Amino acid sequence: MAFDEIADLLEITEGDPFKVRAYRRASQVLVNLPEPIENLVREGRLLDVPGIGKALAKKAEELVTTGKLQYLEDLRHKVPPGLLDFIRIPGVGAKTASTIYKELGIETVEELETAAKSGRLQKIRGMGEKKIQNILQGIETQRRHSGRVLLGIALPIAQGIVSDLYGVPGVTAAEVAGSVRRRKETVGDVDIVVASVKPDAVMERFVGLNGVREVIVRGETKTSVVFAGLGQVDLRAVAPDQYPAALQYFTGSKNHNVRLRGIAKQIGYKLNEYGLFKGDSDRSEHLEDEAAIYAKLGLGYIPPEIREDSGEIEAALERGLPTLLEVRDIKGDLHVHTRWSDGTASISEMADAAIKRGYEYIAICDHTKALGVTGGLDEDRLIRQGEEIRSLNEAYKERGIKFRILRGTEVDILADGTLDIRDEVLRELDIVVASIHTGMRQDPEIIHRRLEAAMQNEHVDIIGHPTGRLI
């Protein structure tokens, strides 16, 4: 999304942090719109979207109507392209990237690694040996996972591309496929399938999208590009009647598809990306959607998330497929941050957003004082926050709204295993999450003892991110 790139560039150029956050929030809002952004632009409804002010709306309109954004182009001219790669290295933030570039003129990851190993980075004030080793470790981590992108990064960008393509005349359906649709933790190439009677128009819009860095190959039905933040993105445009089979095929996985083709062959069918064909017929069976494919093969519909040939075929044959959790099944959220610490919204704003989602409750679990960088709460502020929560709960009750805000906190587990909030204050809370945020490089035995000590505290209900897992 262009707004995410703007936020990255503003961070590097030491832009206003409030402005950076505004662009990041706007990016999230626009990616998750329930309808194509083109509709809002055409009907003049962008300003009705929460978090989108006049300036942001104007830029979004320019991007939608022209396919480009001059403000973004101007920012790109100010920042060497390689610096965007810097801030994606664990241990290198925007401020560090900017300082390294300004003081040493380093523009690429390769130059950064050489400077770190040769001792050049030590010339920068505040760049100690430990930080340099963290940078080298971050580069190695990034290299090991090069070519793959976290789902949380890939999904919203890919959904934004789909939203853009929906605005092309002649498009009747569009969806992200591949490992993104199967919700794998990391993804390589991103696949998108579009149904259209005008594939040329789809390809024209695709290669012109803001974010396309290189066109690898452009064809009538398949085009591949390198897209900012994603890597390679493959777009396939098919006729509307071929769309269900194409979506199923390009969603995968490979092993799942092999099993399906085997089942089809056993009952006299041929299944491929163009359709489901009986015998030697060159005319596909009518397929309303993906579910029709599975039904004709004698299977229950298998959701994309479990198409891995890990037992789902057998379960579908026996009508024993599990019911997957859906977003609508979520009743509440037990770990919410607000402006009281490092969040970006007030308690009432978070509560109202939860109510709109149909939630029954949320727990406000802001950081505590040991994590000073987040503006964590001490005992007095926790008590004052509790008073605000009580007031809001009373207001909801008076209005007949069946919703409850729980008083909570994300308390810090200190180096010795104690908590940074007194027990007599924790005792008054509805829920306590205890987490380790510092001393992450301690020996596993020490980390274990810290977690164990926190678990033994009678007021702790949940251990937050217990493994510190990096995907």
Tab-separated table of C-alpha atoms in Angstrom:
chain	number	residue	atom	x	y	z
A	1	MET	CA	0.000	0.000	0.000
A	2	ALA	CA	1.359	3.412	-0.965
A	3	PHE	CA	0.536	4.914	2.447
A	4	ASP	CA	2.710	2.298	4.191
A	5	GLU	CA	5.635	3.212	1.958
A	6	ILE	CA	5.055	6.891	2.712
A	7	ALA	CA	5.170	6.100	6.441
A	8	ASP	CA	8.470	4.236	5.985
A	9	LEU	CA	9.977	7.083	3.988
A	10	LEU	CA	8.802	9.683	6.491
A	11	GLU	CA	10.417	7.731	9.320
A	12	ILE	CA	13.737	7.672	7.483
A	13	THR	CA	13.579	11.384	6.690
A	14	GLU	CA	12.764	12.079	10.362
A	15	GLY	CA	9.205	13.068	9.597
A	16	ASP	CA	6.659	13.947	12.245
A	17	PRO	CA	5.901	10.697	14.200
A	18	PHE	CA	2.230	11.679	14.387
A	19	LYS	CA	2.190	11.978	10.604
A	20	VAL	CA	3.848	8.576	10.277
A	21	ARG	CA	1.214	6.983	12.502
A	22	ALA	CA	-1.564	8.719	10.551
A	23	TYR	CA	-0.393	7.169	7.280
A	24	ARG	CA	-0.020	3.727	8.852
A	25	ARG	CA	-3.516	3.898	10.328
A	26	ALA	CA	-4.927	5.140	7.028
A	27	SER	CA	-3.264	2.259	5.197
A	28	GLN	CA	-4.844	-0.271	7.542
A	29	VAL	CA	-8.239	1.370	7.268
A	30	LEU	CA	-8.217	1.499	3.468
A	31	VAL	CA	-6.953	-2.058	3.041
A	32	ASN	CA	-9.744	-3.366	5.270
A	33	LEU	CA	-12.571	-1.449	3.629
A	34	PRO	CA	-15.663	-3.630	3.097
A	35	GLU	CA	-15.947	-2.368	-0.495
A	36	PRO	CA	-13.590	-1.220	-3.267
A	37	ILE	CA	-12.024	2.166	-2.551
A	38	GLU	CA	-12.981	3.212	-6.101
A	39	ASN	CA	-16.634	3.251	-5.026
A	40	LEU	CA	-15.895	5.657	-2.178
A	41	VAL	CA	-13.872	7.949	-4.434
A	42	ARG	CA	-16.474	7.947	-7.182
A	43	GLU	CA	-19.297	8.684	-4.743
A	44	GLY	CA	-17.333	11.198	-2.660
A	45	ARG	CA	-17.573	9.124	0.526
A	46	LEU	CA	-13.913	8.871	1.508
A	47	LEU	CA	-14.289	11.478	4.252
A	48	ASP	CA	-16.922	9.251	5.865
A	49	VAL	CA	-14.222	6.680	6.628
A	50	PRO	CA	-12.891	7.007	10.217
A	51	GLY	CA	-9.266	8.106	10.269
A	52	ILE	CA	-9.325	9.618	6.779
A	53	GLY	CA	-9.116	13.407	6.822
A	54	LYS	CA	-9.126	15.855	3.930
A	55	ALA	CA	-5.395	15.624	3.194
A	56	LEU	CA	-5.337	11.827	3.216
A	57	ALA	CA	-8.551	11.627	1.199
A	58	LYS	CA	-7.084	13.928	-1.454
A	59	LYS	CA	-4.011	11.713	-1.794
A	60	ALA	CA	-6.112	8.545	-1.938
A	61	GLU	CA	-8.239	10.097	-4.686
A	62	GLU	CA	-5.137	11.056	-6.665
A	63	LEU	CA	-3.803	7.515	-6.348
A	64	VAL	CA	-7.061	5.905	-7.439
A	65	THR	CA	-7.760	8.241	-10.350
A	66	THR	CA	-4.232	8.506	-11.773
A	67	GLY	CA	-2.530	5.349	-10.506
A	68	LYS	CA	0.283	7.487	-9.051
A	69	LEU	CA	0.901	9.803	-6.117
A	70	GLN	CA	3.194	12.788	-6.554
A	71	TYR	CA	3.842	13.124	-2.826
A	72	LEU	CA	5.170	9.566	-2.748
A	73	GLU	CA	7.325	10.150	-5.824
A	74	ASP	CA	8.827	13.237	-4.194
A	75	LEU	CA	9.658	11.288	-1.028
A	76	ARG	CA	11.286	8.519	-3.059
A	77	HIS	CA	13.660	11.040	-4.606
A	78	LYS	CA	14.817	12.036	-1.119
A	79	VAL	CA	15.683	8.519	0.037
A	80	PRO	CA	18.018	5.978	-1.628
A	81	PRO	CA	15.970	2.808	-2.368
A	82	GLY	CA	18.301	0.643	-0.278
A	83	LEU	CA	17.391	2.429	2.952
A	84	LEU	CA	13.933	0.880	2.843
A	85	ASP	CA	15.690	-2.488	3.026
A	86	PHE	CA	17.609	-1.261	6.086
A	87	ILE	CA	14.541	-0.725	8.243
A	88	ARG	CA	13.330	-4.258	7.541
A	89	ILE	CA	16.478	-5.667	9.157
A	90	PRO	CA	15.872	-6.696	12.786
A	91	GLY	CA	17.860	-4.294	14.945
A	92	VAL	CA	17.904	-1.420	12.424
A	93	GLY	CA	15.175	1.171	12.828
A	94	ALA	CA	14.434	4.225	10.714
A	95	LYS	CA	16.526	6.535	12.893
A	96	THR	CA	19.547	4.233	12.760
A	97	ALA	CA	19.200	3.795	8.985
A	98	SER	CA	19.080	7.552	8.495
A	99	THR	CA	22.117	8.117	10.722
A	100	ILE	CA	24.184	5.446	8.958
A	101	TYR	CA	23.376	6.933	5.573
A	102	LYS	CA	24.074	10.536	6.579
A	103	GLU	CA	27.358	9.839	8.377
A	104	LEU	CA	28.828	7.061	6.233
A	105	GLY	CA	26.930	7.290	2.924
A	106	ILE	CA	25.970	3.605	3.140
A	107	GLU	CA	23.031	2.776	0.874
A	108	THR	CA	22.856	-1.031	0.558
A	109	VAL	CA	22.613	-3.987	2.936
A	110	GLU	CA	25.868	-5.354	1.508
A	111	GLU	CA	27.671	-2.081	2.296
A	112	LEU	CA	26.135	-2.083	5.763
A	113	GLU	CA	27.393	-5.604	6.475
A	114	THR	CA	30.894	-4.732	5.279
A	115	ALA	CA	30.965	-1.593	7.428
A	116	ALA	CA	29.805	-3.553	10.462
A	117	LYS	CA	32.516	-6.199	10.035
A	118	SER	CA	35.301	-3.723	9.234
A	119	GLY	CA	34.642	-1.481	12.212
A	120	ARG	CA	33.410	1.554	10.240
A	121	LEU	CA	30.096	1.579	12.102
A	122	GLN	CA	31.944	2.215	15.358
A	123	LYS	CA	32.712	5.704	14.082
A	124	ILE	CA	29.067	6.600	14.640
A	125	ARG	CA	28.332	7.950	18.085
A	126	GLY	CA	26.321	5.493	20.161
A	127	MET	CA	27.083	2.570	17.871
A	128	GLY	CA	28.565	0.109	20.348
A	129	GLU	CA	29.810	-3.402	19.784
A	130	LYS	CA	26.588	-4.971	21.043
A	131	LYS	CA	24.439	-2.947	18.659
A	132	ILE	CA	26.742	-3.764	15.742
A	133	GLN	CA	26.505	-7.483	16.545
A	134	ASN	CA	22.714	-7.175	16.678
A	135	ILE	CA	22.762	-5.563	13.222
A	136	LEU	CA	24.927	-8.378	11.820
A	137	GLN	CA	22.628	-10.939	13.395
A	138	GLY	CA	19.637	-9.129	11.903
A	139	ILE	CA	21.200	-9.187	8.431
A	140	GLU	CA	21.825	-12.923	8.765
A	141	THR	CA	18.258	-13.496	9.937
A	142	GLN	CA	16.900	-11.524	7.010
A	143	ARG	CA	19.155	-13.432	4.601
A	144	ARG	CA	17.946	-16.794	5.898
A	145	HIS	CA	14.363	-15.750	5.272
A	146	SER	CA	14.963	-13.763	2.087
A	147	GLY	CA	12.298	-14.229	-0.523
A	148	ARG	CA	9.595	-14.836	2.064
A	149	VAL	CA	7.298	-12.282	3.658
A	150	LEU	CA	5.306	-12.484	6.887
A	151	LEU	CA	1.603	-13.111	6.306
A	152	GLY	CA	0.735	-10.035	8.367
A	153	ILE	CA	2.672	-7.897	5.897
A	154	ALA	CA	1.707	-9.719	2.694
A	155	LEU	CA	-2.019	-10.081	3.294
A	156	PRO	CA	-3.062	-6.410	3.534
A	157	ILE	CA	-0.872	-5.430	0.569
A	158	ALA	CA	-2.262	-8.283	-1.539
A	159	GLN	CA	-5.814	-7.394	-0.507
A	160	GLY	CA	-5.117	-3.814	-1.562
A	161	ILE	CA	-4.070	-5.032	-5.025
A	162	VAL	CA	-7.264	-7.076	-5.297
A	163	SER	CA	-9.291	-4.026	-4.301
A	164	ASP	CA	-7.598	-1.986	-7.039
A	165	LEU	CA	-8.296	-4.655	-9.668
A	166	TYR	CA	-11.956	-4.850	-8.693
A	167	GLY	CA	-12.326	-1.352	-10.078
A	168	VAL	CA	-11.424	-2.460	-13.619
A	169	PRO	CA	-14.460	-2.671	-15.944
A	170	GLY	CA	-15.279	-6.272	-16.800
A	171	VAL	CA	-13.947	-7.797	-13.569
A	172	THR	CA	-16.573	-10.041	-11.965
A	173	ALA	CA	-14.452	-11.652	-9.241
A	174	ALA	CA	-10.959	-11.374	-7.777
A	175	GLU	CA	-9.181	-13.116	-4.933
A	176	VAL	CA	-5.758	-13.645	-3.428
A	177	ALA	CA	-4.751	-17.286	-3.922
A	178	GLY	CA	-1.697	-19.402	-3.057
A	179	SER	CA	-0.132	-19.564	0.378
A	180	VAL	CA	-1.606	-16.176	1.323
A	181	ARG	CA	-5.118	-17.561	0.956
A	182	ARG	CA	-4.086	-20.670	2.866
A	183	ARG	CA	-2.861	-18.299	5.602
A	184	LYS	CA	0.659	-19.684	5.828
A	185	GLU	CA	2.845	-17.837	8.338
A	186	THR	CA	5.238	-16.718	5.610
A	187	VAL	CA	4.694	-16.529	1.871
A	188	GLY	CA	6.912	-16.502	-1.199
A	189	ASP	CA	5.364	-15.524	-4.517
A	190	VAL	CA	1.892	-14.003	-4.214
A	191	ASP	CA	-0.828	-15.342	-6.525
A	192	ILE	CA	-3.923	-13.400	-7.536
A	193	VAL	CA	-6.756	-14.758	-9.685
A	194	VAL	CA	-9.212	-12.496	-11.486
A	195	ALA	CA	-12.330	-13.320	-13.510
A	196	SER	CA	-12.822	-10.876	-16.344
A	197	VAL	CA	-14.196	-10.590	-19.856
A	198	LYS	CA	-11.567	-7.919	-20.539
A	199	PRO	CA	-8.215	-9.410	-19.448
A	200	ASP	CA	-6.195	-6.770	-21.338
A	201	ALA	CA	-7.702	-4.019	-19.181
A	202	VAL	CA	-6.869	-5.994	-16.036
A	203	MET	CA	-3.240	-6.412	-17.059
A	204	GLU	CA	-2.984	-2.728	-17.969
A	205	ARG	CA	-4.201	-1.686	-14.524
A	206	PHE	CA	-1.998	-4.256	-12.789
A	207	VAL	CA	1.331	-3.185	-14.308
A	208	GLY	CA	0.446	0.460	-13.644
A	209	LEU	CA	-0.264	0.036	-9.944
A	210	ASN	CA	1.687	2.191	-7.545
A	211	GLY	CA	4.081	-0.280	-5.965
A	212	VAL	CA	5.094	-2.152	-9.104
A	213	ARG	CA	8.883	-1.961	-9.223
A	214	GLU	CA	9.508	-4.193	-12.230
A	215	VAL	CA	7.450	-6.044	-14.828
A	216	ILE	CA	8.965	-9.521	-15.147
A	217	VAL	CA	6.647	-10.768	-17.871
A	218	ARG	CA	3.400	-9.471	-19.306
A	219	GLY	CA	0.965	-11.673	-21.179
A	220	GLU	CA	-2.682	-11.830	-22.128
A	221	THR	CA	-3.700	-14.049	-19.208
A	222	LYS	CA	-0.663	-14.012	-16.887
A	223	THR	CA	1.536	-11.158	-15.754
A	224	SER	CA	4.301	-11.219	-13.140
A	225	VAL	CA	5.751	-8.173	-11.415
A	226	VAL	CA	8.013	-7.292	-8.528
A	227	PHE	CA	5.867	-5.395	-6.022
A	228	ALA	CA	7.145	-3.223	-3.169
A	229	GLY	CA	6.926	-5.066	0.147
A	230	LEU	CA	5.892	-8.349	-1.468
A	231	GLY	CA	8.414	-9.492	-4.030
A	232	GLN	CA	6.993	-11.363	-7.006
A	233	VAL	CA	3.255	-11.162	-7.616
A	234	ASP	CA	1.652	-13.334	-10.294
A	235	LEU	CA	-1.704	-12.294	-11.728
A	236	ARG	CA	-3.857	-14.661	-13.730
A	237	ALA	CA	-6.938	-13.443	-15.560
A	238	VAL	CA	-9.458	-16.107	-16.591
A	239	ALA	CA	-12.926	-16.231	-18.087
A	240	PRO	CA	-15.700	-16.060	-15.464
A	241	ASP	CA	-16.762	-19.681	-16.084
A	242	GLN	CA	-13.165	-20.849	-15.449
A	243	TYR	CA	-12.753	-18.835	-12.259
A	244	PRO	CA	-13.807	-21.473	-9.653
A	245	ALA	CA	-11.385	-24.079	-11.050
A	246	ALA	CA	-8.576	-21.529	-11.435
A	247	LEU	CA	-9.034	-20.223	-7.896
A	248	GLN	CA	-9.007	-23.752	-6.482
A	249	TYR	CA	-5.961	-24.752	-8.513
A	250	PHE	CA	-3.822	-21.704	-7.770
A	251	THR	CA	-4.744	-21.755	-4.090
A	252	GLY	CA	-3.109	-25.184	-3.745
A	253	SER	CA	-1.329	-26.674	-1.984
A	254	LYS	CA	0.438	-28.837	-4.564
A	255	ASN	CA	-0.048	-32.025	-2.547
A	256	HIS	CA	-3.711	-31.249	-1.948
A	257	ASN	CA	-4.280	-30.688	-5.664
A	258	VAL	CA	-2.516	-33.926	-6.589
A	259	ARG	CA	-4.881	-35.826	-4.295
A	260	LEU	CA	-7.906	-34.101	-5.822
A	261	ARG	CA	-6.813	-34.908	-9.358
A	262	GLY	CA	-6.349	-38.526	-8.323
A	263	ILE	CA	-9.884	-38.697	-6.923
A	264	ALA	CA	-11.260	-37.062	-10.073
A	265	LYS	CA	-9.485	-39.620	-12.264
A	266	GLN	CA	-10.882	-42.515	-10.227
A	267	ILE	CA	-14.452	-41.426	-10.960
A	268	GLY	CA	-13.896	-40.612	-14.628
A	269	TYR	CA	-13.118	-36.897	-14.461
A	270	LYS	CA	-10.158	-34.682	-15.294
A	271	LEU	CA	-9.492	-31.698	-13.031
A	272	ASN	CA	-7.175	-28.809	-13.886
A	273	GLU	CA	-7.043	-25.024	-13.696
A	274	TYR	CA	-9.498	-24.693	-16.582
A	275	GLY	CA	-12.319	-26.764	-15.152
A	276	LEU	CA	-13.653	-30.227	-14.332
A	277	PHE	CA	-14.103	-32.407	-17.426
A	278	LYS	CA	-15.989	-35.700	-17.640
A	279	GLY	CA	-14.254	-38.399	-19.640
A	280	ASP	CA	-12.748	-37.073	-22.862
A	281	SER	CA	-15.056	-34.073	-23.040
A	282	ASP	CA	-13.424	-30.737	-23.771
A	283	ARG	CA	-16.291	-28.893	-22.092
A	284	SER	CA	-16.111	-28.340	-18.365
A	285	GLU	CA	-18.900	-29.190	-15.989
A	286	HIS	CA	-20.782	-26.127	-14.782
A	287	LEU	CA	-19.097	-24.910	-11.609
A	288	GLU	CA	-20.865	-22.227	-9.613
A	289	ASP	CA	-17.996	-21.955	-7.156
A	290	GLU	CA	-15.185	-23.940	-5.539
A	291	ALA	CA	-17.639	-25.865	-3.383
A	292	ALA	CA	-19.149	-27.330	-6.569
A	293	ILE	CA	-15.792	-28.904	-7.447
A	294	TYR	CA	-15.542	-30.682	-4.118
A	295	ALA	CA	-19.191	-31.726	-4.253
A	296	LYS	CA	-18.796	-33.340	-7.696
A	297	LEU	CA	-15.812	-35.282	-6.341
A	298	GLY	CA	-17.898	-36.562	-3.432
A	299	LEU	CA	-16.189	-34.362	-0.859
A	300	GLY	CA	-17.350	-31.806	1.628
A	301	TYR	CA	-16.044	-28.292	0.978
A	302	ILE	CA	-12.489	-27.979	2.286
A	303	PRO	CA	-11.567	-24.465	3.478
A	304	PRO	CA	-8.341	-23.037	1.991
A	305	GLU	CA	-6.594	-22.902	5.376
A	306	ILE	CA	-6.409	-26.722	5.644
A	307	ARG	CA	-5.656	-27.692	2.037
A	308	GLU	CA	-2.297	-29.253	2.873
A	309	ASP	CA	-2.901	-33.005	2.378
A	310	SER	CA	-2.613	-33.451	6.118
A	311	GLY	CA	-5.776	-35.500	6.586
A	312	GLU	CA	-8.346	-33.074	5.233
A	313	ILE	CA	-9.126	-35.258	2.189
A	314	GLU	CA	-9.940	-38.251	4.370
A	315	ALA	CA	-12.038	-36.080	6.686
A	316	ALA	CA	-13.952	-34.686	3.709
A	317	LEU	CA	-14.647	-38.177	2.357
A	318	GLU	CA	-16.050	-39.180	5.739
A	319	ARG	CA	-17.961	-35.901	6.205
A	320	GLY	CA	-15.846	-35.274	9.276
A	321	LEU	CA	-14.268	-31.918	8.419
A	322	PRO	CA	-13.701	-29.626	11.401
A	323	THR	CA	-15.595	-26.384	11.725
A	324	LEU	CA	-12.982	-23.647	11.516
A	325	LEU	CA	-13.114	-20.622	13.753
A	326	GLU	CA	-14.331	-17.518	11.940
A	327	VAL	CA	-13.975	-13.850	12.795
A	328	ARG	CA	-17.640	-13.839	13.769
A	329	ASP	CA	-16.883	-16.399	16.497
A	330	ILE	CA	-14.736	-13.928	18.432
A	331	LYS	CA	-16.612	-12.685	21.485
A	332	GLY	CA	-14.014	-10.325	22.892
A	333	ASP	CA	-10.366	-9.354	23.193
A	334	LEU	CA	-8.390	-9.901	26.381
A	335	HIS	CA	-5.333	-7.818	25.460
A	336	VAL	CA	-5.993	-4.276	24.268
A	337	HIS	CA	-3.657	-1.273	24.500
A	338	THR	CA	-4.768	2.368	24.485
A	339	ARG	CA	-3.297	5.862	24.584
A	340	TRP	CA	-2.645	5.305	28.260
A	341	SER	CA	0.542	3.544	27.093
A	342	ASP	CA	1.604	2.843	23.499
A	343	GLY	CA	-1.813	2.556	21.822
A	344	THR	CA	-3.227	5.067	19.370
A	345	ALA	CA	-6.857	5.233	20.543
A	346	SER	CA	-8.690	6.071	23.749
A	347	ILE	CA	-10.468	3.497	25.883
A	348	SER	CA	-13.858	4.649	24.629
A	349	GLU	CA	-12.707	4.496	21.002
A	350	MET	CA	-11.438	0.943	21.487
A	351	ALA	CA	-14.658	-0.043	23.208
A	352	ASP	CA	-16.845	1.481	20.493
A	353	ALA	CA	-14.813	-0.329	17.818
A	354	ALA	CA	-15.251	-3.598	19.713
A	355	ILE	CA	-19.011	-3.050	19.999
A	356	LYS	CA	-19.221	-2.471	16.237
A	357	ARG	CA	-17.513	-5.842	15.773
A	358	GLY	CA	-20.151	-7.500	17.903
A	359	TYR	CA	-17.828	-8.142	20.846
A	360	GLU	CA	-19.211	-8.624	24.344
A	361	TYR	CA	-16.110	-7.430	26.200
A	362	ILE	CA	-12.532	-6.174	25.963
A	363	ALA	CA	-9.781	-6.076	28.570
A	364	ILE	CA	-7.651	-2.947	28.734
A	365	CYS	CA	-4.106	-4.240	29.298
A	366	ASP	CA	-1.760	-1.319	28.851
A	367	HIS	CA	1.952	-1.642	29.573
A	368	THR	CA	3.315	-0.907	33.017
A	369	LYS	CA	6.058	1.393	34.265
A	370	ALA	CA	9.147	-0.808	33.674
A	371	LEU	CA	8.686	-0.423	29.926
A	372	GLY	CA	9.252	3.311	29.976
A	373	VAL	CA	9.516	3.668	26.215
A	374	THR	CA	5.804	2.841	25.946
A	375	GLY	CA	4.711	5.340	28.573
A	376	GLY	CA	3.800	2.438	30.849
A	377	LEU	CA	1.491	2.963	33.827
A	378	ASP	CA	2.558	3.047	37.456
A	379	GLU	CA	0.232	2.127	40.322
A	380	ASP	CA	-1.382	5.576	40.558
A	381	ARG	CA	-2.120	5.768	36.828
A	382	LEU	CA	-3.550	2.238	36.837
A	383	ILE	CA	-5.958	3.302	39.566
A	384	ARG	CA	-6.952	6.433	37.622
A	385	GLN	CA	-7.434	4.349	34.479
A	386	GLY	CA	-9.703	2.036	36.459
A	387	GLU	CA	-11.889	5.011	37.399
A	388	GLU	CA	-12.304	5.885	33.704
A	389	ILE	CA	-13.224	2.282	32.906
A	390	ARG	CA	-15.825	2.185	35.672
A	391	SER	CA	-17.362	5.397	34.372
A	392	LEU	CA	-17.580	4.047	30.831
A	393	ASN	CA	-19.119	0.765	31.996
A	394	GLU	CA	-21.781	2.665	33.919
A	395	ALA	CA	-22.535	4.740	30.828
A	396	TYR	CA	-22.978	1.608	28.689
A	397	LYS	CA	-25.256	0.100	31.309
A	398	GLU	CA	-27.414	3.232	31.440
A	399	ARG	CA	-27.737	3.142	27.647
A	400	GLY	CA	-28.762	-0.513	27.722
A	401	ILE	CA	-25.620	-1.674	25.897
A	402	LYS	CA	-24.585	-5.174	26.939
A	403	PHE	CA	-20.861	-4.653	26.845
A	404	ARG	CA	-18.177	-4.686	29.507
A	405	ILE	CA	-14.711	-3.191	29.697
A	406	LEU	CA	-12.448	-5.246	31.943
A	407	ARG	CA	-9.739	-3.619	34.032
A	408	GLY	CA	-6.401	-5.195	33.255
A	409	THR	CA	-2.723	-4.619	32.592
A	410	GLU	CA	0.254	-6.143	30.823
A	411	VAL	CA	2.634	-6.201	33.744
A	412	ASP	CA	6.367	-6.560	33.165
A	413	ILE	CA	8.279	-9.585	34.429
A	414	LEU	CA	11.535	-8.127	35.707
A	415	ALA	CA	14.989	-9.692	35.479
A	416	ASP	CA	14.609	-11.360	38.888
A	417	GLY	CA	11.135	-12.734	38.138
A	418	THR	CA	9.226	-10.168	40.199
A	419	LEU	CA	6.508	-7.984	38.696
A	420	ASP	CA	6.763	-4.218	38.352
A	421	ILE	CA	3.339	-3.521	39.905
A	422	ARG	CA	2.527	-4.197	43.560
A	423	ASP	CA	0.261	-7.130	44.393
A	424	GLU	CA	-2.256	-4.963	46.242
A	425	VAL	CA	-2.940	-3.087	42.977
A	426	LEU	CA	-2.978	-6.201	40.772
A	427	ARG	CA	-5.485	-7.737	43.188
A	428	GLU	CA	-8.078	-5.139	42.181
A	429	LEU	CA	-7.860	-5.873	38.437
A	430	ASP	CA	-10.081	-8.196	36.442
A	431	ILE	CA	-7.244	-9.674	34.403
A	432	VAL	CA	-3.450	-9.569	34.519
A	433	VAL	CA	-1.168	-10.441	31.608
A	434	ALA	CA	2.492	-10.900	32.553
A	435	SER	CA	5.158	-10.591	29.853
A	436	ILE	CA	8.914	-10.444	29.396
A	437	HIS	CA	10.044	-7.410	27.383
A	438	THR	CA	13.655	-6.964	28.487
A	439	GLY	CA	16.575	-9.298	29.059
A	440	MET	CA	15.425	-11.419	26.128
A	441	ARG	CA	18.951	-12.750	25.527
A	442	GLN	CA	19.338	-14.302	28.961
A	443	ASP	CA	20.082	-18.008	29.231
A	444	PRO	CA	16.986	-20.201	28.702
A	445	GLU	CA	17.167	-21.433	32.296
A	446	ILE	CA	16.993	-17.870	33.623
A	447	ILE	CA	14.104	-16.988	31.292
A	448	HIS	CA	12.300	-20.121	32.447
A	449	ARG	CA	12.732	-19.188	36.108
A	450	ARG	CA	11.357	-15.697	35.409
A	451	LEU	CA	8.269	-17.119	33.720
A	452	GLU	CA	7.794	-19.699	36.459
A	453	ALA	CA	7.987	-17.026	39.145
A	454	ALA	CA	5.330	-14.967	37.341
A	455	MET	CA	3.065	-18.023	37.024
A	456	GLN	CA	3.278	-18.591	40.758
A	457	ASN	CA	1.865	-15.119	41.437
A	458	GLU	CA	-1.785	-15.665	42.304
A	459	HIS	CA	-2.866	-12.503	40.477
A	460	VAL	CA	-1.389	-13.431	37.064
A	461	ASP	CA	-3.950	-14.909	34.672
A	462	ILE	CA	-2.096	-15.018	31.340
A	463	ILE	CA	1.540	-15.165	30.200
A	464	GLY	CA	2.014	-12.930	27.186
A	465	HIS	CA	4.086	-14.135	24.191
A	466	PRO	CA	5.744	-16.836	26.344
A	467	THR	CA	8.262	-18.057	23.764
A	468	GLY	CA	9.256	-14.714	22.256
A	469	ARG	CA	8.899	-16.554	18.962
A	470	LEU	CA	10.292	-14.988	15.801
A	471	ILE	CA	8.687	-16.306	12.617
